PDB file of C-alpha atoms in Angstrom:
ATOM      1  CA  UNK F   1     -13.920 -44.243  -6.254  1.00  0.00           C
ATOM      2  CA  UNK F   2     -14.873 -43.439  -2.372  1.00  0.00           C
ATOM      3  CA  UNK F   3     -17.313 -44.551  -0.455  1.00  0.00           C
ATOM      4  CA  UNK F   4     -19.986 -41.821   0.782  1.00  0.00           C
ATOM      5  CA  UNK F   5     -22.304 -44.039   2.553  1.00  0.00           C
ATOM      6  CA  UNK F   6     -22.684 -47.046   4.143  1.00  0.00           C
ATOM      7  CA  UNK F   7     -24.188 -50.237   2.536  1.00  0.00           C
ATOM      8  CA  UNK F   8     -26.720 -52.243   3.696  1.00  0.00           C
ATOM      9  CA  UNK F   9     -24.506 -55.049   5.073  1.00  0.00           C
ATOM     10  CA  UNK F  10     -21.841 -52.475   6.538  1.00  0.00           C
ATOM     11  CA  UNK F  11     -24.774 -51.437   8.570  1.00  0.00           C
ATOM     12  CA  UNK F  12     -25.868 -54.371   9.797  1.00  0.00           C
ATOM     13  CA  UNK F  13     -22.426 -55.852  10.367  1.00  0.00           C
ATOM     14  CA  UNK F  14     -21.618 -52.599  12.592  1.00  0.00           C
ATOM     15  CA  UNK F  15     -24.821 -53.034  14.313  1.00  0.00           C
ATOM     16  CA  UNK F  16     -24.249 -56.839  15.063  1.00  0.00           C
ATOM     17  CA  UNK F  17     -20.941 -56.398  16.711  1.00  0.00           C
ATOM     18  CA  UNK F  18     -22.029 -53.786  19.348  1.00  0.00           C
ATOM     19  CA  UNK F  19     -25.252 -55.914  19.913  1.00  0.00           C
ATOM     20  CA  UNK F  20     -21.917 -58.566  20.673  1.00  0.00           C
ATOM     21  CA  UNK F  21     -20.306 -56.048  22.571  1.00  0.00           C
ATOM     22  CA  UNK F  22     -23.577 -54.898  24.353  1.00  0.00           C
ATOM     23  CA  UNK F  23     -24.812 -58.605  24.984  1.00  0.00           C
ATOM     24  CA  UNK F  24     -21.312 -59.569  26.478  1.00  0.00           C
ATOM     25  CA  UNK F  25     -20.811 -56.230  28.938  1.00  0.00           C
ATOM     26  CA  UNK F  26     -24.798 -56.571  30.366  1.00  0.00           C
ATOM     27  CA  UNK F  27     -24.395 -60.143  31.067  1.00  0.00           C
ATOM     28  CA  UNK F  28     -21.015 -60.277  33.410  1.00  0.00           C
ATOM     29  CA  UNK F  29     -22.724 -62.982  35.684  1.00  0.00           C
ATOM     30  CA  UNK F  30     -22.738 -65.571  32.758  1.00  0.00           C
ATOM     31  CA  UNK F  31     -19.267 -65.064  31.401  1.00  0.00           C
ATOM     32  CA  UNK F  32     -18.420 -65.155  34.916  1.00  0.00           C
ATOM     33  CA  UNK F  33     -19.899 -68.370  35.375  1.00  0.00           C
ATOM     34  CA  UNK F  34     -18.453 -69.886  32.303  1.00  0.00           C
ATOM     35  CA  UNK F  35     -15.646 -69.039  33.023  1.00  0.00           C
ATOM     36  CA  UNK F  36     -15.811 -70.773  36.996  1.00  0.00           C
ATOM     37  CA  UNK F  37     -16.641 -73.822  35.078  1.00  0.00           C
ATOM     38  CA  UNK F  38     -13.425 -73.930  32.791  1.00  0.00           C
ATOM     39  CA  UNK F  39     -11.073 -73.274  35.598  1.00  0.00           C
ATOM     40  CA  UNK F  40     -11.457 -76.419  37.833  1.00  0.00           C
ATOM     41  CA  UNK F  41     -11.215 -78.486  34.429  1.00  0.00           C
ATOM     42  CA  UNK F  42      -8.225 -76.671  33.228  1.00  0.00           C
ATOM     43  CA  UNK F  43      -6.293 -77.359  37.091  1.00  0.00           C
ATOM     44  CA  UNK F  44      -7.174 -80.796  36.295  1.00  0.00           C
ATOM     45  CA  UNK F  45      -5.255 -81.008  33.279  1.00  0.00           C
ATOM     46  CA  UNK F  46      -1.860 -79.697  35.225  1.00  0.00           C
ATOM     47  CA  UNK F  47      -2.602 -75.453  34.223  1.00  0.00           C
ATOM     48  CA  UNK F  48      -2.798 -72.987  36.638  1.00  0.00           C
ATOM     49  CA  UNK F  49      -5.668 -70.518  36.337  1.00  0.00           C
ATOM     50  CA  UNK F  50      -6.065 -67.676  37.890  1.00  0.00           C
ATOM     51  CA  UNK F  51      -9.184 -65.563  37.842  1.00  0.00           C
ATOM     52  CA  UNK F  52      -9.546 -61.718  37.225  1.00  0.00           C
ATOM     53  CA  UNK F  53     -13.420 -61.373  37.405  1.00  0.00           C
ATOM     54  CA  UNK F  54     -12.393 -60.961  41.715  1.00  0.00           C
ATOM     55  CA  UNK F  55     -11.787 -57.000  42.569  1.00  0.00           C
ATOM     56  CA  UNK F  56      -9.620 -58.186  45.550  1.00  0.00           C
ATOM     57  CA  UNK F  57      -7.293 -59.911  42.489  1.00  0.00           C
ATOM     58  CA  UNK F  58      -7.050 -57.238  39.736  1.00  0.00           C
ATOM     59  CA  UNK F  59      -9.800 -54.914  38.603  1.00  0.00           C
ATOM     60  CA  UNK F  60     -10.555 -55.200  34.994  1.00  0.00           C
ATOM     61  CA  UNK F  61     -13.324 -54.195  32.636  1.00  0.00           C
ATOM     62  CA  UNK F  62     -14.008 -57.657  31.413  1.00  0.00           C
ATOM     63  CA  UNK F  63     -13.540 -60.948  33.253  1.00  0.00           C
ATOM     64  CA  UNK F  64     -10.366 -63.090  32.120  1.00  0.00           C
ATOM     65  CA  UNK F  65      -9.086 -66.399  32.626  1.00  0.00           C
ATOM     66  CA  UNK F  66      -5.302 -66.300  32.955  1.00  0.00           C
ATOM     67  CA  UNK F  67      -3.447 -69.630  32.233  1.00  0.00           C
ATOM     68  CA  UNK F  68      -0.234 -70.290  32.680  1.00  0.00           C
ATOM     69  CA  UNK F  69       2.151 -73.517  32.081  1.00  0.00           C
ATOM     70  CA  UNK F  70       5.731 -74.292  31.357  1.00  0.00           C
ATOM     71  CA  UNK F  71       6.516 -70.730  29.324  1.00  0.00           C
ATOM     72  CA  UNK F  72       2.897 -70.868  27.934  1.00  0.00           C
ATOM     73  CA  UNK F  73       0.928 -68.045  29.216  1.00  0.00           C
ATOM     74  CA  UNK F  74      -2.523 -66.919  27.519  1.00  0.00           C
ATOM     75  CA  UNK F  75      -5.395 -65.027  28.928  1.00  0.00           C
ATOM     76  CA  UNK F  76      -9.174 -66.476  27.680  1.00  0.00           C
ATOM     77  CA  UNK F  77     -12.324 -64.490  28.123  1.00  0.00           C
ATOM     78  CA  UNK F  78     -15.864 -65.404  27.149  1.00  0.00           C
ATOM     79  CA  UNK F  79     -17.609 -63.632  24.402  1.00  0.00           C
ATOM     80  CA  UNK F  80     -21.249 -63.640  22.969  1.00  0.00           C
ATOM     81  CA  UNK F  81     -21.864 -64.790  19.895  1.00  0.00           C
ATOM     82  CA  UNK F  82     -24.550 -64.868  17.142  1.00  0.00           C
ATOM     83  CA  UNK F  83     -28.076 -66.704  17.408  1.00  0.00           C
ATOM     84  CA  UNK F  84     -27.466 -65.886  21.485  1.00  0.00           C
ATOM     85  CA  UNK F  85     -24.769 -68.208  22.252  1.00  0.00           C
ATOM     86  CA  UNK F  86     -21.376 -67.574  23.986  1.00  0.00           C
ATOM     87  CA  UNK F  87     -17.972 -68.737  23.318  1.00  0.00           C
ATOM     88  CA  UNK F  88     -14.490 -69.681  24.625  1.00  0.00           C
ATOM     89  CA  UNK F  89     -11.838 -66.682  23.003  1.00  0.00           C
ATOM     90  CA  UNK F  90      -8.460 -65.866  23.189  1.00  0.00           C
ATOM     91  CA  UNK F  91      -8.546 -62.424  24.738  1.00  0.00           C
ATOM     92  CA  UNK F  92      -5.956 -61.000  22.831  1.00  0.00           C
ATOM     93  CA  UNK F  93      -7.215 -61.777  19.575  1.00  0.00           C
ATOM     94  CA  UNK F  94     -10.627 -60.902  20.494  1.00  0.00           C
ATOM     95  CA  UNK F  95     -13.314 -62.477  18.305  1.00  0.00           C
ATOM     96  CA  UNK F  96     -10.648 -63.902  15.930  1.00  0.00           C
ATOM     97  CA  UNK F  97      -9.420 -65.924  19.087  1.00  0.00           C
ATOM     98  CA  UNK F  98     -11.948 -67.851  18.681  1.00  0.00           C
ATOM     99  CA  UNK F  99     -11.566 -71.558  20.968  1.00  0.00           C
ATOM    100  CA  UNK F 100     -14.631 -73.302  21.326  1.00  0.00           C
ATOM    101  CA  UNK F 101     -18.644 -72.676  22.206  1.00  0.00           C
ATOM    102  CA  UNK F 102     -19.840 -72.919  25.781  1.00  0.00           C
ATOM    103  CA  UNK F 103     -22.617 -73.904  27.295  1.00  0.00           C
ATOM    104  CA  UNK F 104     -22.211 -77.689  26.204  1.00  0.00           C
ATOM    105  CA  UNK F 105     -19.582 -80.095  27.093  1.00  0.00           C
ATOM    106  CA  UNK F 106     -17.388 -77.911  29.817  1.00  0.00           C
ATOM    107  CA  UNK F 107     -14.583 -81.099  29.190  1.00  0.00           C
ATOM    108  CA  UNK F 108     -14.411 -81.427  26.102  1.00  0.00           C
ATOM    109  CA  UNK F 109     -13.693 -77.653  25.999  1.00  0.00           C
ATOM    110  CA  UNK F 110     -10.993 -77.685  28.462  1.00  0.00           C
ATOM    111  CA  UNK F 111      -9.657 -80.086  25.996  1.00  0.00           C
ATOM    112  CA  UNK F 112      -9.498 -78.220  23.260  1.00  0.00           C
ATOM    113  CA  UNK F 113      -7.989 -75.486  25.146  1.00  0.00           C
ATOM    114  CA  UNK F 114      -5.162 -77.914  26.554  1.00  0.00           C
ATOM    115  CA  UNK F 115      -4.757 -78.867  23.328  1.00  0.00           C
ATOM    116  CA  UNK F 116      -4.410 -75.592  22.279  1.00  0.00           C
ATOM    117  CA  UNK F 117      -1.437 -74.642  25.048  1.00  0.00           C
ATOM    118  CA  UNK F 118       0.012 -77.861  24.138  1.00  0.00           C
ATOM    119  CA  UNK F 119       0.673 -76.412  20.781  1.00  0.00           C
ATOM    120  CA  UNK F 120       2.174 -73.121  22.358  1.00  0.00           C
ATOM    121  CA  UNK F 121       4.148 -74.949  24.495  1.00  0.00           C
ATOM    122  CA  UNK F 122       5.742 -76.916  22.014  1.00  0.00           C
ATOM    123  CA  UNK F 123       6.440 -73.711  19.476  1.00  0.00           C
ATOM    124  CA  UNK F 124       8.315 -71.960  22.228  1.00  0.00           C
ATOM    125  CA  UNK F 125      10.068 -75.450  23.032  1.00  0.00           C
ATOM    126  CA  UNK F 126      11.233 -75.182  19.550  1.00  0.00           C
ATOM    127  CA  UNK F 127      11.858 -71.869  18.753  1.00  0.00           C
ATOM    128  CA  UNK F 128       8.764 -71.334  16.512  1.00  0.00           C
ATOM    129  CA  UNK F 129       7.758 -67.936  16.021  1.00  0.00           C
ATOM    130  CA  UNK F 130       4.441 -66.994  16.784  1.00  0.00           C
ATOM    131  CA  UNK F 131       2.784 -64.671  13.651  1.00  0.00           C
ATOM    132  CA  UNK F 132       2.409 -61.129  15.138  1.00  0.00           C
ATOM    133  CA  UNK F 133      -0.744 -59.751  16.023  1.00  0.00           C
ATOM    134  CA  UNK F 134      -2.938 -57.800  13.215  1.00  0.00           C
ATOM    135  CA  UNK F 135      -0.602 -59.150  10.613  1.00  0.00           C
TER     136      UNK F 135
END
């Protein structure tokens, strides 16, 4: 039993994610921005952060937030989400990475995020394997 169309909801589900896509790519200057706000917190909390929205730095097609720590490295980027919000992800993971909403509390989100590393840091510490991507 195949499928020879698409439902209802596959449509609008397909449609909602490149509105995502569409609303993150046209508004650079705001993930940018979020993103300048999370740094000086994170630096703060001991993490260095280094900045790939600069072309003199590394040109990429989306800005990122590198952080890195004692063997702990992760890459964030902001992404838009439904009902026109924005949040914290975990670039690699894209909108599974999920981290926290912005816009609100910039401290309270660097938390989370420390929080977050904390937790990686501690798995590699111990040996913990990290579950692979897509699995």
């Amino acid at each position: 039993m195949g499928r020879t169309s698409l439902t209802g909801y596959e449509v609008r589900r397909r449609l909602r994610s490149r509105y995502l896509r569409w609303r993150t790519e046209q508004h650079r200057e705001t993930v940018i921005r979020y993103l300048d706000e999370l740094a000086p917190v994170l630096e703060e909390l001991e993490w260095r952060c280094v900045r790939t929205d600069r072309p003199e730095i590394a040109r990429v097609g989306q800005p990122l937030l590198r952080i890195h720590g004692e063997g702990v490295v992760t890459t964030l980027n902001v992404l838009a989400v439904p009902k026109g919000g924005w949040g914290f992800h975990e670039a690699a993971k894209g909108r599974g990475g999920f981290l926290f909403p912005c816009g609100g509390d910039v401290a309270h989100a660097a938390q989370v995020v420390d929080r977050f590393l904390r937790a990686r840091e501690e798995d590699a510490r111990w040996g913990v394997p990290r579950p692979r991507e897509g699995s």
